[in-house]
Coordinates of C-alpha atoms and ligand atoms in Angstrom, one line a residue:
M1 CA -150.2 -159.7 -30.3
A2 CA -152.2 -162.3 -31.2
K3 CA -156.1 -160.1 -32.1
S4 CA -159.2 -161.0 -30.3
I5 CA -162.8 -161.8 -31.9
A6 CA -163.8 -158.2 -33.0
N7 CA -167.4 -157.1 -31.6
T8 CA -169.1 -156.6 -35.2
A9 CA -172.3 -154.6 -35.1
Q10 CA -174.2 -157.2 -37.7
E11 CA -174.0 -161.3 -36.9
P12 CA -172.4 -163.1 -39.0
H13 CA -173.7 -166.8 -40.2
F14 CA -173.2 -169.7 -38.5
F15 CA -170.2 -171.0 -41.1
D16 CA -168.3 -167.4 -41.2
D17 CA -169.2 -167.9 -36.8
V18 CA -167.2 -171.1 -37.1
S19 CA -164.9 -169.9 -39.5
Q20 CA -164.1 -166.8 -37.2
F21 CA -163.7 -168.6 -34.0
F22 CA -160.6 -171.3 -36.3
D23 CA -159.5 -168.4 -37.1
H24 CA -159.2 -166.3 -34.3
A25 CA -157.4 -170.0 -32.8
A26 CA -155.4 -170.5 -35.8
Q27 CA -152.9 -167.2 -35.0
F28 CA -151.8 -169.2 -32.1
T29 CA -150.7 -173.0 -34.7
K30 CA -147.9 -173.2 -36.6
H31 CA -149.6 -174.3 -39.4
P32 CA -149.2 -172.9 -42.8
K33 CA -151.9 -171.0 -44.5
G34 CA -152.6 -173.5 -46.8
L35 CA -153.4 -176.3 -44.7
L36 CA -155.5 -174.2 -42.5
D37 CA -157.1 -173.5 -45.0
Q38 CA -157.4 -176.5 -46.1
I39 CA -159.0 -178.0 -42.6
K40 CA -160.9 -175.6 -42.6
T41 CA -163.7 -175.9 -45.9
C42 CA -166.1 -178.3 -46.7
N43 CA -165.1 -180.8 -48.8
S44 CA -167.6 -181.7 -50.3
I45 CA -171.3 -180.0 -50.1
Y46 CA -174.4 -182.8 -51.4
R47 CA -177.7 -180.3 -52.3
F48 CA -180.5 -182.2 -53.3
S49 CA -184.3 -182.0 -54.1
F50 CA -186.6 -184.8 -54.3
P51 CA -190.3 -185.3 -54.3
F52 CA -192.9 -185.8 -52.1
R53 CA -196.9 -187.5 -53.1
R54 CA -199.0 -185.5 -50.2
G55 CA -202.7 -187.4 -50.5
D56 CA -203.2 -185.3 -55.0
Q57 CA -200.6 -182.7 -54.1
I58 CA -196.7 -183.2 -55.2
E59 CA -194.1 -181.3 -52.9
V60 CA -190.5 -180.5 -52.8
I61 CA -187.9 -180.9 -49.9
N62 CA -185.3 -179.4 -50.1
A63 CA -182.1 -181.9 -48.3
W64 CA -178.5 -181.5 -48.0
R65 CA -175.4 -183.8 -46.9
V66 CA -172.4 -182.1 -45.9
E67 CA -169.1 -183.6 -45.6
H68 CA -166.2 -181.1 -44.2
S69 CA -162.9 -183.7 -44.5
Q70 CA -162.3 -186.7 -45.1
H71 CA -158.8 -186.4 -43.1
M72 CA -160.7 -189.7 -41.2
S73 CA -162.9 -192.4 -42.5
P74 CA -166.1 -192.3 -42.0
T75 CA -167.4 -189.2 -41.9
K76 CA -169.8 -188.9 -39.0
G77 CA -172.9 -186.1 -38.1
G78 CA -176.6 -185.9 -37.0
I79 CA -179.0 -184.8 -39.1
R80 CA -181.4 -182.7 -38.9
Y81 CA -185.3 -181.6 -39.5
S82 CA -186.3 -178.0 -39.3
E83 CA -187.7 -175.1 -41.5
M84 CA -184.7 -173.2 -41.1
V85 CA -182.2 -175.7 -42.6
N86 CA -180.3 -174.3 -45.1
E87 CA -177.0 -174.8 -46.8
D88 CA -174.5 -171.9 -44.2
E89 CA -176.2 -174.3 -41.0
V90 CA -175.3 -177.7 -42.8
M91 CA -172.4 -176.6 -43.4
A92 CA -171.5 -174.3 -40.4
L93 CA -172.8 -177.8 -38.2
A94 CA -170.5 -180.8 -40.5
A95 CA -167.6 -178.4 -39.9
L96 CA -168.2 -177.8 -36.1
M97 CA -168.3 -182.3 -35.4
T98 CA -164.7 -182.1 -37.2
Y99 CA -163.6 -179.9 -34.8
K100 CA -166.0 -181.7 -32.2
C101 CA -164.3 -185.6 -32.8
A102 CA -160.8 -184.7 -33.1
I103 CA -160.8 -183.0 -29.5
V104 CA -162.3 -186.0 -27.8
N105 CA -160.3 -188.9 -29.6
V106 CA -162.9 -190.1 -32.1
P107 CA -161.0 -191.1 -35.2
F108 CA -164.0 -189.5 -37.3
G109 CA -164.3 -186.6 -39.5
G110 CA -166.8 -184.2 -39.4
A111 CA -170.0 -184.6 -41.3
K112 CA -173.6 -183.1 -41.2
G113 CA -177.2 -183.7 -42.8
G114 CA -180.6 -181.8 -42.8
I115 CA -184.0 -181.8 -44.5
C116 CA -186.1 -178.6 -44.9
I117 CA -189.7 -179.5 -43.4
N118 CA -190.8 -178.6 -40.2
P119 CA -191.3 -182.4 -38.9
K120 CA -195.1 -181.3 -36.7
N121 CA -196.5 -180.8 -40.2
Y122 CA -195.6 -184.1 -41.5
S123 CA -197.5 -187.5 -40.3
V124 CA -195.6 -190.9 -38.8
N125 CA -195.8 -191.4 -42.5
E126 CA -194.6 -188.9 -44.4
L127 CA -192.2 -189.1 -41.8
E128 CA -190.6 -192.4 -43.3
T129 CA -191.7 -191.2 -46.3
I130 CA -189.2 -188.5 -46.8
T131 CA -186.4 -190.1 -44.2
R132 CA -185.7 -193.2 -46.8
R133 CA -186.1 -191.3 -50.1
Y134 CA -183.5 -188.9 -48.5
T135 CA -181.5 -191.6 -47.6
V136 CA -182.1 -194.0 -51.6
E137 CA -180.9 -190.7 -52.6
L138 CA -177.2 -190.2 -49.9
I139 CA -177.0 -194.5 -51.1
K140 CA -177.2 -193.6 -54.9
K141 CA -174.3 -190.7 -54.2
N142 CA -172.2 -192.8 -51.9
F143 CA -172.9 -190.3 -49.7
I144 CA -174.0 -192.7 -46.5
G145 CA -171.9 -196.2 -45.5
P146 CA -170.5 -197.7 -42.7
A147 CA -166.4 -196.7 -43.3
I148 CA -167.9 -193.5 -45.6
D149 CA -171.0 -191.5 -43.7
V150 CA -172.4 -192.7 -40.4
P151 CA -174.8 -190.1 -39.5
A152 CA -177.1 -189.2 -36.3
P153 CA -179.9 -187.6 -35.0
D154 CA -179.7 -184.6 -34.4
Y155 CA -182.4 -181.4 -34.0
G156 CA -185.8 -183.2 -34.7
T157 CA -184.5 -186.5 -35.1
G158 CA -183.6 -190.0 -33.5
E159 CA -184.1 -193.6 -33.0
R160 CA -187.5 -193.8 -35.0
E161 CA -185.5 -191.8 -38.2
M162 CA -182.5 -193.7 -37.4
S163 CA -183.9 -196.9 -37.7
W164 CA -185.5 -196.2 -41.7
I165 CA -182.0 -194.6 -42.4
A166 CA -180.3 -197.6 -40.8
D167 CA -183.3 -200.3 -42.3
T168 CA -183.3 -198.5 -46.0
Y169 CA -179.6 -199.4 -45.9
T170 CA -179.9 -202.5 -45.0
T171 CA -181.9 -204.0 -47.9
M172 CA -180.4 -201.7 -50.7
N173 CA -177.1 -203.1 -48.9
P174 CA -178.4 -207.1 -48.9
G175 CA -175.8 -209.4 -48.2
Q176 CA -172.8 -206.2 -46.7
L177 CA -172.4 -207.6 -43.4
D178 CA -171.1 -204.3 -41.0
S179 CA -174.8 -202.7 -42.6
F180 CA -176.3 -201.5 -39.2
G181 CA -173.1 -198.7 -38.9
C182 CA -174.5 -196.9 -41.7
V183 CA -176.0 -194.7 -38.7
T184 CA -176.3 -194.6 -35.2
G185 CA -178.6 -193.3 -32.1
K186 CA -180.8 -196.5 -33.6
P187 CA -183.1 -197.7 -30.8
L188 CA -181.8 -201.2 -28.7
S189 CA -183.9 -203.6 -30.3
L190 CA -182.6 -202.6 -34.2
H191 CA -177.8 -202.8 -32.9
G192 CA -178.3 -199.7 -31.0
I193 CA -176.6 -198.8 -28.1
N194 CA -177.1 -199.1 -24.4
G195 CA -176.5 -194.7 -23.3
R196 CA -176.6 -193.5 -26.2
R197 CA -179.8 -191.8 -25.4
A198 CA -178.4 -189.4 -22.8
A199 CA -175.5 -189.8 -23.7
T200 CA -175.0 -186.2 -25.3
G201 CA -176.9 -184.6 -22.3
R202 CA -174.9 -186.9 -19.4
G203 CA -171.2 -185.5 -21.6
V204 CA -172.9 -181.6 -20.9
A205 CA -173.2 -182.2 -16.9
I206 CA -170.1 -183.9 -17.3
A207 CA -168.7 -180.7 -18.3
I208 CA -170.6 -178.9 -16.4
R209 CA -169.5 -180.8 -13.0
E210 CA -165.6 -180.5 -14.9
C211 CA -166.2 -177.0 -15.3
V212 CA -167.4 -175.5 -11.6
D213 CA -164.5 -178.8 -10.1
V214 CA -161.9 -176.1 -10.6
A215 CA -161.8 -174.5 -7.0
E216 CA -159.5 -171.4 -8.8
D217 CA -161.5 -170.8 -11.7
M218 CA -164.7 -171.4 -9.8
K219 CA -162.4 -167.9 -7.2
R220 CA -162.0 -165.7 -10.5
I221 CA -165.8 -166.0 -11.4
G222 CA -166.9 -165.4 -8.6
L223 CA -168.8 -169.0 -7.2
T224 CA -168.0 -171.6 -5.3
P225 CA -166.4 -175.1 -6.3
G226 CA -169.1 -178.1 -6.9
I227 CA -172.0 -178.5 -8.9
A228 CA -174.6 -179.0 -5.4
G229 CA -176.8 -176.7 -5.4
K230 CA -175.7 -174.8 -8.1
R231 CA -178.3 -173.5 -9.9
V232 CA -179.4 -173.8 -13.9
I233 CA -181.4 -172.7 -16.3
V234 CA -181.8 -175.6 -19.2
Q235 CA -183.5 -174.1 -23.0
G236 CA -184.8 -176.4 -24.5
L237 CA -186.2 -179.9 -23.3
G238 CA -186.2 -182.5 -26.0
N239 CA -182.8 -185.0 -26.0
V240 CA -180.5 -182.4 -24.5
G241 CA -181.6 -181.1 -23.0
Y242 CA -183.4 -182.8 -20.1
N243 CA -180.6 -185.8 -20.2
T244 CA -178.6 -183.0 -18.7
V245 CA -181.2 -181.6 -16.2
K246 CA -181.5 -185.1 -15.2
V247 CA -177.5 -185.6 -14.4
L248 CA -177.3 -182.3 -13.2
L249 CA -179.9 -182.9 -10.6
E250 CA -178.0 -186.2 -9.8
F251 CA -175.2 -184.6 -9.8
G252 CA -176.7 -182.2 -6.9
A253 CA -177.8 -179.0 -8.9
V254 CA -180.2 -176.9 -9.2
V255 CA -183.2 -176.3 -12.7
V256 CA -184.5 -173.0 -11.1
G257 CA -185.7 -171.9 -15.4
V258 CA -187.0 -174.0 -17.7
C259 CA -186.9 -172.3 -21.2
E260 CA -189.0 -174.1 -24.1
Y261 CA -189.9 -173.1 -27.8
D262 CA -193.7 -172.3 -26.0
G263 CA -192.7 -170.1 -22.7
A264 CA -190.1 -170.0 -20.4
L265 CA -190.7 -171.1 -16.4
Y266 CA -188.3 -169.7 -13.4
N267 CA -188.8 -171.5 -9.3
P268 CA -185.6 -170.6 -7.7
D269 CA -186.8 -173.8 -5.1
G270 CA -186.0 -175.8 -7.6
L271 CA -188.2 -177.1 -11.1
D272 CA -189.0 -181.3 -11.6
P273 CA -188.7 -181.6 -15.5
D274 CA -190.1 -184.6 -16.0
A275 CA -193.3 -182.2 -14.3
V276 CA -193.2 -180.1 -16.7
L277 CA -193.2 -182.2 -19.7
E278 CA -196.1 -183.8 -17.8
H279 CA -198.0 -181.1 -17.8
R280 CA -197.2 -180.5 -21.4
K281 CA -198.4 -183.2 -22.4
N282 CA -201.7 -182.9 -20.5
T283 CA -202.3 -179.3 -21.9
G284 CA -200.3 -179.1 -24.3
S285 CA -198.4 -176.1 -23.6
I286 CA -195.2 -175.7 -20.4
L287 CA -197.2 -172.7 -19.5
G288 CA -199.9 -173.2 -17.4
Y289 CA -197.0 -174.9 -14.8
K290 CA -199.1 -174.9 -11.3
K291 CA -195.4 -174.9 -9.4
A292 CA -194.0 -172.3 -11.7
T293 CA -193.3 -169.0 -9.9
K294 CA -192.6 -166.9 -12.6
E295 CA -193.5 -167.8 -16.4
F296 CA -192.4 -165.8 -19.6
R297 CA -194.6 -166.1 -23.1
T298 CA -191.6 -164.6 -24.5
P299 CA -189.0 -168.1 -24.0
A300 CA -186.4 -165.8 -24.7
E301 CA -186.8 -163.8 -21.0
G302 CA -186.5 -166.8 -19.5
L303 CA -182.4 -167.4 -20.2
E304 CA -182.3 -163.8 -18.1
Q305 CA -183.4 -165.0 -14.3
E306 CA -181.1 -165.7 -11.6
C307 CA -178.9 -168.8 -12.1
D308 CA -175.4 -169.8 -12.0
I309 CA -175.3 -172.1 -15.1
L310 CA -177.4 -171.3 -18.7
V311 CA -177.0 -174.5 -20.5
P312 CA -178.6 -174.0 -24.5
A313 CA -180.4 -176.7 -25.9
A314 CA -181.9 -176.1 -28.6
L315 CA -180.4 -174.3 -31.1
E316 CA -177.8 -172.2 -32.8
N317 CA -177.9 -168.2 -32.2
Q318 CA -179.6 -167.9 -29.3
L319 CA -177.2 -165.8 -27.3
T320 CA -176.3 -162.4 -29.8
E321 CA -174.7 -159.2 -28.7
E322 CA -178.5 -158.1 -28.5
N323 CA -179.2 -160.4 -25.2
I324 CA -175.9 -161.3 -24.3
G325 CA -175.7 -158.4 -21.8
R326 CA -178.7 -159.3 -20.0
I327 CA -177.5 -163.0 -18.6
K328 CA -177.0 -163.5 -15.2
A329 CA -175.1 -166.2 -15.2
K330 CA -171.4 -166.7 -14.9
I331 CA -171.1 -170.2 -17.1
I332 CA -173.1 -170.7 -20.4
A333 CA -172.7 -175.0 -20.9
E334 CA -173.8 -175.2 -25.2
G335 CA -175.5 -178.2 -24.6
A336 CA -176.8 -177.1 -28.8
N337 CA -174.3 -176.3 -31.5
G338 CA -173.9 -172.6 -31.9
P339 CA -175.1 -170.8 -29.7
T340 CA -173.3 -167.7 -29.3
T341 CA -172.1 -165.5 -31.4
P342 CA -168.2 -164.3 -31.9
G343 CA -169.3 -160.8 -30.6
A344 CA -172.2 -162.0 -27.5
E345 CA -168.8 -163.8 -26.3
A346 CA -166.4 -161.9 -26.6
M347 CA -168.6 -159.6 -24.6
F348 CA -169.5 -162.0 -22.2
V349 CA -165.3 -163.3 -21.1
E350 CA -164.6 -160.1 -21.0
K351 CA -167.3 -159.8 -18.2
G352 CA -165.9 -162.3 -16.9
G353 CA -168.5 -165.3 -17.6
I354 CA -166.7 -169.5 -18.7
I355 CA -168.2 -170.6 -21.9
I356 CA -168.3 -174.2 -21.7
P357 CA -168.2 -175.1 -25.8
D358 CA -170.3 -177.2 -27.8
M359 CA -167.2 -178.6 -29.9
Y360 CA -166.1 -180.2 -26.6
C361 CA -170.1 -179.6 -24.4
N362 CA -172.3 -181.0 -26.5
A363 CA -169.6 -184.5 -27.9
G364 CA -170.5 -186.3 -25.8
G365 CA -173.4 -188.0 -28.2
V366 CA -170.6 -188.8 -31.1
T367 CA -168.7 -190.4 -28.1
V368 CA -170.9 -192.7 -27.6
S369 CA -172.2 -193.3 -31.4
Y370 CA -168.9 -193.8 -31.6
F371 CA -168.6 -196.5 -29.2
E372 CA -172.1 -197.8 -31.1
W373 CA -170.5 -197.5 -34.3
L374 CA -167.7 -200.1 -33.5
K375 CA -170.4 -202.9 -31.4
N376 CA -171.8 -202.5 -34.4
L377 CA -168.8 -204.0 -36.5
S378 CA -167.8 -206.5 -33.6
H379 CA -171.2 -207.8 -34.0
V380 CA -170.8 -208.5 -30.0
A381 CA -172.3 -206.3 -27.2
F382 CA -169.6 -204.3 -25.1
G383 CA -169.3 -206.6 -21.6
R384 CA -170.9 -209.8 -22.8
M385 CA -167.9 -212.1 -23.2
D386 CA -166.2 -210.9 -19.9
K387 CA -168.4 -210.2 -17.5
R388 CA -169.1 -213.9 -15.7
Y389 CA -165.1 -213.6 -16.3
E390 CA -164.7 -210.6 -14.1
E391 CA -167.9 -211.7 -11.3
M392 CA -165.7 -214.3 -10.9
A393 CA -162.0 -213.9 -11.4
N394 CA -163.1 -210.3 -8.3
L395 CA -165.0 -213.4 -6.7
N396 CA -162.2 -215.4 -6.5
L397 CA -160.5 -212.1 -4.7
V398 CA -163.4 -211.3 -1.8
N399 CA -162.9 -215.5 -1.2
T400 CA -158.6 -215.6 -0.7
V401 CA -158.7 -212.3 1.2
E402 CA -162.1 -213.6 3.6
A403 CA -160.1 -216.4 3.9
I404 CA -156.9 -214.4 5.4
T405 CA -158.7 -211.7 6.6
G406 CA -160.6 -214.0 8.1
K407 CA -163.3 -211.2 7.9
T408 CA -166.9 -211.4 6.1
L409 CA -168.5 -209.0 4.1
T410 CA -171.6 -208.1 3.6
P411 CA -173.9 -210.0 0.9
A412 CA -174.4 -206.4 0.0
Q413 CA -170.5 -205.1 0.6
R414 CA -170.2 -208.7 -2.1
M415 CA -172.5 -208.0 -4.5
T416 CA -170.3 -204.8 -5.0
I417 CA -167.3 -205.4 -4.9
V418 CA -168.3 -208.8 -7.3
K419 CA -170.5 -207.5 -10.0
G420 CA -169.0 -206.7 -13.3
A421 CA -169.7 -204.0 -15.8
D422 CA -172.5 -204.6 -18.6
E423 CA -173.1 -202.3 -21.2
L424 CA -174.5 -199.2 -19.5
E425 CA -172.4 -198.9 -16.7
L426 CA -169.4 -199.2 -19.6
V427 CA -170.5 -196.4 -22.2
N428 CA -171.3 -194.2 -19.2
S429 CA -167.6 -195.3 -18.4
G430 CA -166.1 -194.4 -21.6
L431 CA -167.7 -191.1 -21.2
E432 CA -166.6 -190.0 -18.4
D433 CA -163.1 -190.8 -18.6
T434 CA -163.7 -188.7 -22.7
M435 CA -165.0 -185.8 -21.0
I436 CA -163.2 -185.4 -18.3
R437 CA -159.9 -186.3 -19.9
A438 CA -160.3 -183.0 -23.5
Y439 CA -161.8 -180.9 -20.3
H440 CA -158.8 -181.1 -18.9
E441 CA -156.4 -181.1 -21.3
I442 CA -158.2 -177.9 -22.8
R443 CA -158.1 -175.4 -19.8
E444 CA -154.4 -176.5 -20.1
T445 CA -153.7 -176.1 -23.1
K446 CA -155.6 -172.1 -22.8
N447 CA -153.3 -171.6 -19.5
T448 CA -149.8 -172.8 -21.1
N449 CA -150.1 -170.4 -23.7
A450 CA -149.9 -166.5 -23.3
G451 CA -152.9 -164.9 -25.3
I452 CA -155.2 -168.1 -25.3
D453 CA -158.0 -166.2 -24.0
T454 CA -161.2 -168.8 -24.2
L455 CA -161.5 -172.4 -23.8
R456 CA -163.2 -172.3 -27.3
T457 CA -159.9 -170.8 -29.0
A458 CA -158.1 -173.4 -26.7
A459 CA -160.2 -176.2 -28.3
F460 CA -160.2 -175.5 -31.3
V461 CA -155.9 -174.7 -31.6
G462 CA -156.2 -178.7 -30.0
A463 CA -158.5 -179.3 -32.2
I464 CA -156.8 -178.2 -35.3
N465 CA -152.9 -179.3 -34.0
K466 CA -154.5 -182.8 -34.1
I467 CA -155.9 -182.6 -38.0
A468 CA -152.5 -180.9 -39.1
V469 CA -151.0 -183.7 -38.1
S470 CA -154.0 -186.1 -40.0
Y471 CA -152.9 -184.2 -42.9
Q472 CA -149.4 -184.1 -42.8
N473 CA -149.3 -188.0 -42.3
L474 CA -152.1 -188.5 -45.5
G475 CA -149.7 -186.6 -47.8
I476 CA -151.1 -185.5 -51.3
W477 CA -152.5 -187.9 -54.2
P478 CA -152.2 -188.1 -56.9
Ligands
NAD501 P1 -184.9 -181.9 -29.9 O1 -185.1 -181.7 -30.8 O2 -184.4 -183.5 -29.1 O3 -184.6 -181.3 -28.9 C1 -184.7 -179.0 -29.6 C2 -186.1 -178.6 -28.2 O4 -185.6 -177.7 -28.3 C3 -187.0 -179.2 -28.1 O5 -187.8 -179.5 -27.3 C4 -187.4 -177.6 -28.7 O6 -188.9 -178.0 -29.2 C5 -186.6 -176.9 -28.2 N1 -186.8 -175.0 -28.3 C6 -187.3 -175.1 -29.9 N2 -186.7 -173.4 -30.6 C7 -186.4 -173.0 -28.9 C8 -187.2 -171.6 -28.6 N3 -186.6 -171.5 -28.9 N4 -187.1 -171.6 -27.4 C9 -186.7 -172.8 -26.0 N5 -186.4 -174.3 -26.2 C10 -187.1 -174.2 -28.3 O7 -183.2 -181.6 -30.5 P2 -181.4 -182.2 -30.3 O8 -181.2 -183.3 -30.2 O9 -182.0 -181.9 -28.2 O10 -180.7 -180.7 -30.1 C11 -181.0 -179.8 -29.9 C12 -179.4 -178.9 -29.6 O11 -178.2 -180.3 -29.3 C13 -179.4 -178.7 -30.7 O12 -178.8 -177.4 -31.0 C14 -178.8 -179.8 -32.8 O13 -177.6 -179.6 -32.3 C15 -177.6 -179.7 -30.7 N6 -176.5 -181.5 -30.5 C16 -177.1 -182.6 -30.4 C17 -176.5 -184.2 -30.2 C18 -178.0 -185.2 -30.0 O14 -177.6 -186.3 -29.9 N7 -179.5 -185.3 -30.2 C19 -175.6 -184.2 -30.3 C20 -174.2 -182.7 -29.6 C21 -175.6 -181.9 -30.1

């Protein structure tokens, strides 16, 4: 009989959490212990410090890059800027990247980086200096490159930082044809890809839709199937949270709650995330937004309000054994990495809830990063070569059907059928296909293996099996 994850009174650290989830899932695989240990361990941990000149003072900046697994190359994972960054966190996030890539069949190993700073305390020029120096440190140790390790945005970073990294790397590697593939999440003007900015959130929304569309599973947790009308609370209106709720609104869900670092808002009839952000821009806080029926100065209280789906999309360790009992949602969709501790997950699932695990749920970002990397290596935008050819072929087909049937399409109908796909449509289609396939693969693993209790365990089992095959095929050299 398989062991379940213990409800430990003392919450362990983040890498331990990931390892606990891994060990639990490993019971359902048949791989030798040594191979499992190799998959679990972080292969390369680079911790470094560098000086930063601030006025007439010198500040020491602490930074990390962890490459968790090179069973596939390059390794891939975001860079986080936060005062809370530490080695344990970067190791855990790097490990999650390995499993995430395996789940969505992205041929990369996992990595993660972090700089221990609060970006709000630095000017744009200072952030540029720190980012460029961080990049140079990675170059010096061969911890970055389109075939080595490819960073991306994470908490506290975005297109701007990715541009500085790309420019620094390219400057230091003159003539390297693929140099812009050294980082993803770049702006479009600098060899980025349409759809990357919203990709993680779009992926989270698709994951939620797939989950709530399964009538049998919804019946079990007392919800009706379908996304329309489902009440959602989001924690964090940043890149992931904002784009998740924007797409969920398109799908017909209602955003009843928004939690940010400075407080939380609630309205059972729905909140407009753009209006909330506009209010914060004008006043400096989300609090005081007139269309909220309730507001909370303690952000965590916002998580505990009435809803069907909770989307933690800020940071790890938000749902613990201390607060999980007060969560009213039936579904937790992990936009953030590691928001739920193992003990909290065990309690939530025992109560009958569903957790869509981070390593699948937020994998849309790395999926589209993979498309961006492919674009950088091929040096051509998706759709550029075949869009017009596709349109001509469609037009010939429409003309032939019209000639045979004697009927004519309206200009709007004709346009819909004839139009070839552009880059955004291709990217979103690839993303959607990836998220749908992966969800049903995970669900199938759960339902066909006695003893697998959660989607997370099923996701880990699938990932471990795929990574094990890669390691076995690679062999050991020397
Ligand atoms: P972000 O910096 O764009 O946004 C984070 C948001 O959370 C900000 O609006 C911040 O104000 C808010 N926040 C901070 N502390 C909070 C608190 N205590 N309560 C409520 N809100 C709080 O970061 P992001 O890129 O959206 O990343 C969020 C999470 O998603 C992280 O766990 C990250 O690892 C994960 N993730 C991001 C991506 C990506 O493509 N950006 C991909 C996969 C996973």
